[in-house]
Short mmCIF file of C-alpha atoms in Angstrom, two decimals:
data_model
loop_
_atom_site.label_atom_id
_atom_site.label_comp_id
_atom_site.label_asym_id
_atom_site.label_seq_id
_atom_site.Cartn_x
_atom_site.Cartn_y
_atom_site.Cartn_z
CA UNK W 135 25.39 -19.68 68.11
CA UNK W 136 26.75 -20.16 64.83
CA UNK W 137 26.80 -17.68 61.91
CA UNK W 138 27.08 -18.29 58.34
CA UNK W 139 29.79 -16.76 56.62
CA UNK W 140 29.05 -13.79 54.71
CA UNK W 141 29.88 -13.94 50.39
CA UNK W 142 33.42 -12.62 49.37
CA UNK W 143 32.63 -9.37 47.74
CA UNK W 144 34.46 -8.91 44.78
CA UNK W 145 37.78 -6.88 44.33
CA UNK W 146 37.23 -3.78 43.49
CA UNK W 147 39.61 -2.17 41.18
CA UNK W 148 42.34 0.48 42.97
CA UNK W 149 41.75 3.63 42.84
CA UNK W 150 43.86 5.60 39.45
CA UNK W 151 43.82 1.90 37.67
CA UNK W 152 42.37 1.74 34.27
CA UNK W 153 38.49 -0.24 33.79
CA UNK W 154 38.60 -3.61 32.10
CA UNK W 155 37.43 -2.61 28.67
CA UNK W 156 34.42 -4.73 27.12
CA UNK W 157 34.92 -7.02 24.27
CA UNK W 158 34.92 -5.09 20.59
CA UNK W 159 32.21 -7.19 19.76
CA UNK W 160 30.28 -6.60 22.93
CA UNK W 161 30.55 -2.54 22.00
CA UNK W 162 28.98 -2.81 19.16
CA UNK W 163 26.07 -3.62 20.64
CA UNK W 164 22.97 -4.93 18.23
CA UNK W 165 25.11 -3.35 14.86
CA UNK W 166 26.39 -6.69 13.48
CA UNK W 167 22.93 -8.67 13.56
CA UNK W 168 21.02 -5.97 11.75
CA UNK W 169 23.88 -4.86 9.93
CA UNK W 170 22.97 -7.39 6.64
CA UNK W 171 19.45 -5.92 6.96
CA UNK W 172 20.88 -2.31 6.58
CA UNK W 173 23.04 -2.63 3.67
CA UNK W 174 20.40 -4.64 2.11
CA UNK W 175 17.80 -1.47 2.39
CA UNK W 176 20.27 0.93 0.99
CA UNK W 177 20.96 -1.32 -1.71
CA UNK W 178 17.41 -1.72 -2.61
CA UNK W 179 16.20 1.26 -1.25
CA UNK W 180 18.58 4.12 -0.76
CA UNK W 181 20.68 4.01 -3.68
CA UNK W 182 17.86 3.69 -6.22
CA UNK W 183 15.91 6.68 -5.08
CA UNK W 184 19.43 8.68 -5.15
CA UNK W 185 19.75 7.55 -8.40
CA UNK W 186 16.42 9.00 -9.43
CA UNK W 187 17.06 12.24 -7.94
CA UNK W 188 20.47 12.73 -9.32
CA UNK W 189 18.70 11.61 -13.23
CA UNK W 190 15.76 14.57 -12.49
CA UNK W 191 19.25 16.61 -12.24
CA UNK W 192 20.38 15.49 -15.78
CA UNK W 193 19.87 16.32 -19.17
CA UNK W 194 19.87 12.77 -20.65
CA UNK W 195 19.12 12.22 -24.85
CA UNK W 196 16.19 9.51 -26.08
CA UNK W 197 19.03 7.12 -26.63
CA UNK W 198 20.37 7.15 -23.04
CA UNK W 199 23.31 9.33 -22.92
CA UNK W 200 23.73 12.06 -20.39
CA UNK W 201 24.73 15.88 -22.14
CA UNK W 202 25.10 17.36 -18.89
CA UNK W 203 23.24 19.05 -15.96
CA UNK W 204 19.90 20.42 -16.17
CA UNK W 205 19.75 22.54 -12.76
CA UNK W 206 15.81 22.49 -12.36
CA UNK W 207 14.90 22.63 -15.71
CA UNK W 208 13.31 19.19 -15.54
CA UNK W 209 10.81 19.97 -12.75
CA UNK W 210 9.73 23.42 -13.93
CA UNK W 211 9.04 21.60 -17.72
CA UNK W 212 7.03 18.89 -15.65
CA UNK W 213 5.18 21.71 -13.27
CA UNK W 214 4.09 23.60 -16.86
CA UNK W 215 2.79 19.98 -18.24
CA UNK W 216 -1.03 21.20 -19.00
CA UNK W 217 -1.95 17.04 -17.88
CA UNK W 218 -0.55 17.32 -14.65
CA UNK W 219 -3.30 19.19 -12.49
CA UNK W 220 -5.62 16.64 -14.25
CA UNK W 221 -3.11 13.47 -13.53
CA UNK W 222 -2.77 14.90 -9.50
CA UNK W 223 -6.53 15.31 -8.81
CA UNK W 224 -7.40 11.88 -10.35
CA UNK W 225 -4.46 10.04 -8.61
CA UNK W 226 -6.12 11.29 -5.45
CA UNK W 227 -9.34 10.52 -6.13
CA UNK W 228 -8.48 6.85 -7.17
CA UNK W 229 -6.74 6.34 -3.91
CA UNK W 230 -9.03 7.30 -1.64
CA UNK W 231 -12.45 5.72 -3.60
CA UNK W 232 -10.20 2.39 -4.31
CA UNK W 233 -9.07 2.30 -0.33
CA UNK W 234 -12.06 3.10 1.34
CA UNK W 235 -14.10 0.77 -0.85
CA UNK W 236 -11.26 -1.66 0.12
CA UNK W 237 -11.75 -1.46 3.44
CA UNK W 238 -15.11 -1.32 4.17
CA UNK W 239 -15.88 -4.86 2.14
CA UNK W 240 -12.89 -6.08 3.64
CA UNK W 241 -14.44 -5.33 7.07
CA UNK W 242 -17.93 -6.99 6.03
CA UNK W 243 -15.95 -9.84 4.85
CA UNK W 244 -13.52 -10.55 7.57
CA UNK W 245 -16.78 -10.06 10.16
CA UNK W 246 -18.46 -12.94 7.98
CA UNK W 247 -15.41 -15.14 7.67
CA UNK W 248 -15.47 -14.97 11.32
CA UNK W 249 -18.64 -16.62 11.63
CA UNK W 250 -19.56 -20.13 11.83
CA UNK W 251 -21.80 -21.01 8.61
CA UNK W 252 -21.46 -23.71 6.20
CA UNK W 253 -18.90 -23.57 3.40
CA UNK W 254 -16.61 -20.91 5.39
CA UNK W 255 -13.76 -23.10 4.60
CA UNK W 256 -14.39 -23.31 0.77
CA UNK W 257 -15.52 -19.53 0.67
CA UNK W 258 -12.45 -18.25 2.46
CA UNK W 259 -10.32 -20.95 0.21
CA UNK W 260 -12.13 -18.49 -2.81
CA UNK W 261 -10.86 -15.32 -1.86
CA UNK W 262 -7.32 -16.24 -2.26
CA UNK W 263 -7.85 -16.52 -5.65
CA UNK W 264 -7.86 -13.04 -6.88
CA UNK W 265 -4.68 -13.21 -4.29
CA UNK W 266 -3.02 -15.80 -6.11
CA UNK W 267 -3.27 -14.55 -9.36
CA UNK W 268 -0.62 -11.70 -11.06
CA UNK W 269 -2.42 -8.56 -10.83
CA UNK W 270 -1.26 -8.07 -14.79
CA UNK W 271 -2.67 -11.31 -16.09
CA UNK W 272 -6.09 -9.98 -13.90
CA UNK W 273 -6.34 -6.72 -15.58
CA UNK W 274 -5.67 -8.34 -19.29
CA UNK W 275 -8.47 -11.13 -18.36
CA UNK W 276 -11.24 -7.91 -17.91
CA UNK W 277 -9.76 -5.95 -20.09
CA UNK W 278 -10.82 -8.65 -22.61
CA UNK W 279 -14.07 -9.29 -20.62
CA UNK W 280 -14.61 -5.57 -21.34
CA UNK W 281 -13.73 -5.44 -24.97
CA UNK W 282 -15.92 -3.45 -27.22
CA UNK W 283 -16.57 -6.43 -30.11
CA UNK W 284 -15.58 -9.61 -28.73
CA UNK W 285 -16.10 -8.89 -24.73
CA UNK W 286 -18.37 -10.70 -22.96
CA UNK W 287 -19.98 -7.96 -20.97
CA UNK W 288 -21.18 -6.45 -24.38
CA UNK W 289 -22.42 -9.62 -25.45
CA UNK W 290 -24.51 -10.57 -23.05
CA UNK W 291 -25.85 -7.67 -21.76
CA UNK W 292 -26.69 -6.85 -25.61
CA UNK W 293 -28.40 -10.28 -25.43
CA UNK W 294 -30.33 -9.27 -22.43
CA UNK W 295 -31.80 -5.94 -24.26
CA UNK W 296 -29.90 -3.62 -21.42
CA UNK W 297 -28.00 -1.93 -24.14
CA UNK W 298 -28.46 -0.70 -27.72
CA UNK W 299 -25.47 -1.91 -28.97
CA UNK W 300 -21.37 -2.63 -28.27
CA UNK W 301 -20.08 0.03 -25.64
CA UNK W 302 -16.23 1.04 -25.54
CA UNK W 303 -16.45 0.67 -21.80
CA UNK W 304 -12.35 1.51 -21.39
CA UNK W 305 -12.24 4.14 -24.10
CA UNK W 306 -13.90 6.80 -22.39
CA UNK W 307 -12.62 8.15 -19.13
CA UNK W 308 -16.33 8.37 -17.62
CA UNK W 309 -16.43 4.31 -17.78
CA UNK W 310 -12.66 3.84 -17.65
CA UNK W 311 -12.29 4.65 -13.91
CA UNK W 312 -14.65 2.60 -12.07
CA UNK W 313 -14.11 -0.10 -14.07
CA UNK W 314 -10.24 0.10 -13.23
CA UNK W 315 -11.25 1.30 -9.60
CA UNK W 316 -13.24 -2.31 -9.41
CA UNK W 317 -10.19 -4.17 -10.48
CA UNK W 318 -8.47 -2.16 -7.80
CA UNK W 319 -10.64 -3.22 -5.21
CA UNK W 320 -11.14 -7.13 -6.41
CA UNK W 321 -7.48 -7.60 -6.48
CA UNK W 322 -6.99 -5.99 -3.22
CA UNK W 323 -9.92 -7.71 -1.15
CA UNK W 324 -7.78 -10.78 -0.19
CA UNK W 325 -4.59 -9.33 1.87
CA UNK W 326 -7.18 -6.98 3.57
CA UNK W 327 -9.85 -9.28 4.71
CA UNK W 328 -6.93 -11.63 6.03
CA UNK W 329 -5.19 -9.06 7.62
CA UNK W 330 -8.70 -7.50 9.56
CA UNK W 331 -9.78 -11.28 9.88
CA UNK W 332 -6.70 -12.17 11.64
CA UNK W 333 -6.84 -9.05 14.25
CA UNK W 334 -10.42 -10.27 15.01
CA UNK W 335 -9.27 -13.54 15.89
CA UNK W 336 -7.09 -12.07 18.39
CA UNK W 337 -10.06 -10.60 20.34
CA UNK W 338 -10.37 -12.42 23.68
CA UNK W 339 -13.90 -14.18 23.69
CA UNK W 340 -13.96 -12.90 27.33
CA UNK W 341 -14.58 -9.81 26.72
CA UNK W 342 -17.50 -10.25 24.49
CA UNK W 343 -19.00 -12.53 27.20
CA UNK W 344 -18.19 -9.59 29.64
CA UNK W 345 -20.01 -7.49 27.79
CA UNK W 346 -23.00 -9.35 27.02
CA UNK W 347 -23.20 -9.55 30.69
CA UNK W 348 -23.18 -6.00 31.22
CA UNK W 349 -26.27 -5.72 28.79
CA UNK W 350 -24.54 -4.41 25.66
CA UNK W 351 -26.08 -4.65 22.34
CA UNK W 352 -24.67 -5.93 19.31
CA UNK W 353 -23.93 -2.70 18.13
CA UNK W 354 -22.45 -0.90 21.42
CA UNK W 355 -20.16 -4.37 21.53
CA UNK W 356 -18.71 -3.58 17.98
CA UNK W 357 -18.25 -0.19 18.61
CA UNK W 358 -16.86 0.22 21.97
CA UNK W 359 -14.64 -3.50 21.96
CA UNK W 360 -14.31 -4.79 18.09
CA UNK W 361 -13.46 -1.58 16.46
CA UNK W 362 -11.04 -0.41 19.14
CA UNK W 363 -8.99 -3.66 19.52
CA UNK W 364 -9.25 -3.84 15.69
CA UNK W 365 -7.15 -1.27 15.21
CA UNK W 366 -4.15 -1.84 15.02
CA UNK W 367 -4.78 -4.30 12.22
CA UNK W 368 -7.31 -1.83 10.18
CA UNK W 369 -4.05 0.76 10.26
CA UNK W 370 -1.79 -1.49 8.74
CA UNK W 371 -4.45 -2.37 6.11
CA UNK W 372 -4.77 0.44 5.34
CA UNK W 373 -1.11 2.09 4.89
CA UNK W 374 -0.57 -0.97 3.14
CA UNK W 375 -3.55 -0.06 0.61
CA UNK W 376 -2.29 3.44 0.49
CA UNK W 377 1.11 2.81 -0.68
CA UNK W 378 0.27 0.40 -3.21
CA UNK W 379 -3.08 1.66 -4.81
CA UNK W 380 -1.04 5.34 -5.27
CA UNK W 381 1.71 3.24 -6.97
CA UNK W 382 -0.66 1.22 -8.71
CA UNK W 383 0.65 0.55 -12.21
CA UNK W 384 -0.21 -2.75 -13.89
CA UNK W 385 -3.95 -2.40 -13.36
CA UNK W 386 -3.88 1.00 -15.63
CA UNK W 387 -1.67 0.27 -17.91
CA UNK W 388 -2.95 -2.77 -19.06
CA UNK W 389 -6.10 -1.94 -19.16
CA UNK W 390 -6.05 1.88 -21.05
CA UNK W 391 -2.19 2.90 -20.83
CA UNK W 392 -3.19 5.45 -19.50
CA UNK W 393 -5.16 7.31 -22.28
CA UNK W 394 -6.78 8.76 -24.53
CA UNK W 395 -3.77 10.66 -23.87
CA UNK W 396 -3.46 11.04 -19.72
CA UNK W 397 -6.91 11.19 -19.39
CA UNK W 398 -7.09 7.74 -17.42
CA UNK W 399 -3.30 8.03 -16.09
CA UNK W 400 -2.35 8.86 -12.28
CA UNK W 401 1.12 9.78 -11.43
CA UNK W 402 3.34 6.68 -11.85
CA UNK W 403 1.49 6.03 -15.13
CA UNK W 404 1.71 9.85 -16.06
CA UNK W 405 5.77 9.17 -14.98
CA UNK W 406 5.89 6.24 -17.43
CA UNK W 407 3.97 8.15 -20.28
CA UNK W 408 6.90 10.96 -20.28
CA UNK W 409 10.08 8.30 -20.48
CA UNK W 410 9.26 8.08 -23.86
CA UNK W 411 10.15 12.01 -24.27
CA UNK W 412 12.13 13.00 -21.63
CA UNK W 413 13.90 10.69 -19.37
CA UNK W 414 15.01 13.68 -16.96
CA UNK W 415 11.49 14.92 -16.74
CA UNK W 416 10.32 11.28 -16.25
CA UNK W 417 12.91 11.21 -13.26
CA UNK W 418 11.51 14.62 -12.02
CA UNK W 419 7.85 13.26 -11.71
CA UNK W 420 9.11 10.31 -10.06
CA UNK W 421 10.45 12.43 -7.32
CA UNK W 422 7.55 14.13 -7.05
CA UNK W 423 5.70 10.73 -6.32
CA UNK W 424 7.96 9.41 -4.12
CA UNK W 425 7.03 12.47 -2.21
CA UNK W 426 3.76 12.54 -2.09
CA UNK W 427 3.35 8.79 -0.97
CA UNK W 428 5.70 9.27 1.98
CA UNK W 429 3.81 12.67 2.54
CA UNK W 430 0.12 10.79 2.37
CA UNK W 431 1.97 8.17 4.65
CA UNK W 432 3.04 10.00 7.13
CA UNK W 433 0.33 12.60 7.61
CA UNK W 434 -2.45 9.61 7.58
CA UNK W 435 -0.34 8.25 10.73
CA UNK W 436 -0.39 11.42 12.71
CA UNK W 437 -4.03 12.12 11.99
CA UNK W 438 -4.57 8.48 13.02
CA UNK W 439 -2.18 8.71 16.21
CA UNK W 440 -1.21 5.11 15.40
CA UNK W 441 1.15 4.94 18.15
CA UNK W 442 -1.34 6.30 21.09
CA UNK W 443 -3.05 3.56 23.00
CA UNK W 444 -7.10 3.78 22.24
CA UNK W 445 -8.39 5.73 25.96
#
């Protein structure tokens, strides 16, 4: 009876003799591929916001040079501003209003885009136009649409007998905001509807037949599968949203700068409005924001439990 004969095992080192030490290259482990990625975030990232809280440190004149430390100064001037409860409780208001509004038409929209109907092609094609467009040039084309003398909206709804006569639609705060909230939400429609329309692409059509077999109605199927599986997708849109309607600059600038006086301003506008005084203070309240959006950021995500699996 023959037998086959059995693998060399390999040598094990002697006892007391020193282990064959890995490559330097090999120790490093992942470190040199994401290495370019690192220094490029501290670059862009880390070193700017040290820079701004070092400046809300500094006592710095109107013409740019720095006379020395200001200890805390900076932030107790900004916390006495009399604008800033006003600037805070409007800045919160616009974000939630803009990003809920976002993403609920975003939701009706993607749902519809998902649907077979004619002209989904062109109509999708359509909504990449507020998308394409700078979000500047779009807040100068209705701020003009919105002017009090030569704006269309005055003109024809003065033609139509719906009002008396010219309206200042963007010089009173009462008017201001929703206008600028609806420029908000029309230039942020696009990424979100692509975003949720993608994610419901991804939904197995199995499942939906599965469930239509178990007797589900239209409504228990987009609440118990759509939603849920959604998810994932809706969360990014909307951290996304967060962070960039709270930063949102362009859209209120251009269209009141802010005013009369802060009355229209949230807090990176309010943080623009007091360069022009007080570049330390202006530094202080950018702090501040940075704060707040990693604050709204992170507390969104543990109220949301983005990284639990749906039961």
């Amino acid at each position: 009876m023959s037998h086959t004969p059995a693998a060399p095992r390999a040598a094990r080192p002697a006892r007391g003799a020193p282990a064959r030490r890995r490559p330097k290259l090999e120790r490093l482990g992942p470190l040199p591929w994401i290495a370019p990625a690192v220094l490029l975030i501290a670059l862009v990232v880390l070193w700017p916001v040290y820079e701004m809280v070092h400046t809300s440190f500094l006592r710095i004149s109107s013409s740019g040079f720095v006379r020395g430390s200001a200890g805390l100064d900076k932030y107790r001037k900004l916390f006495g501003e009399p604008d800033l409860g006003h600037v805070l409780i409007w800045t919160v208001v616009w974000t939630l209003v803009v990003v809920a509004t976002t993403m609920l038409l975003s939701l009706a929209l993607a749902q519809l885009f998902d649907q077979q109907f004619p002209g989904r092609r062109l109509t999708r094609w359509a909504l990449i136009a507020p998308w394409a467009a700078s979000v500047l040039m779009t807040a100068i084309g209705f701020k003009w649409m919105l002017n009090q003398t030569a704006g269309v909206l005055n003109t024809a709804m003065t033609d139509l007998g719906l009002i008396n006569g010219p309206k200042d639609w963007l010089g009173t705060p009462a008017t201001a905001w929703p206008w600028m909230m609806f420029v908000a939400v029309f230039v942020s429609l696009p990424f979100t509807t692509y975003t949720l329309l993608a994610g419901l692409q991804t939904v197995p059509g199995e499942v939906y037949e599965a469930a239509r077999v178990d007797g589900a109605s239209t409504w228990q199927t987009y609440r118990k599968i759509t939603l849920p599986l959604l998810r994932p997708a809706f969360l990014v849109g909307v951290v996304i949203n967060l962070i960039n309607v709270f930063n949102s600059f362009p859209i209120i600038w251009a269209m009141t700068h802010g005013g009369p006086a802060s009355a229209t301003s949230t807090t990176t506008v309010f943080m623009y409005q007091l360069k022009d005084t007080d570049i330390g203070e202006s530094a202080a309240m950018s702090v501040v924001n940075f704060a707040l959006v990693v604050v709204m950021v992170l507390v969104f995500l543990k109220v949301s439990r983005w990284n639990e699996e749906e039961g």
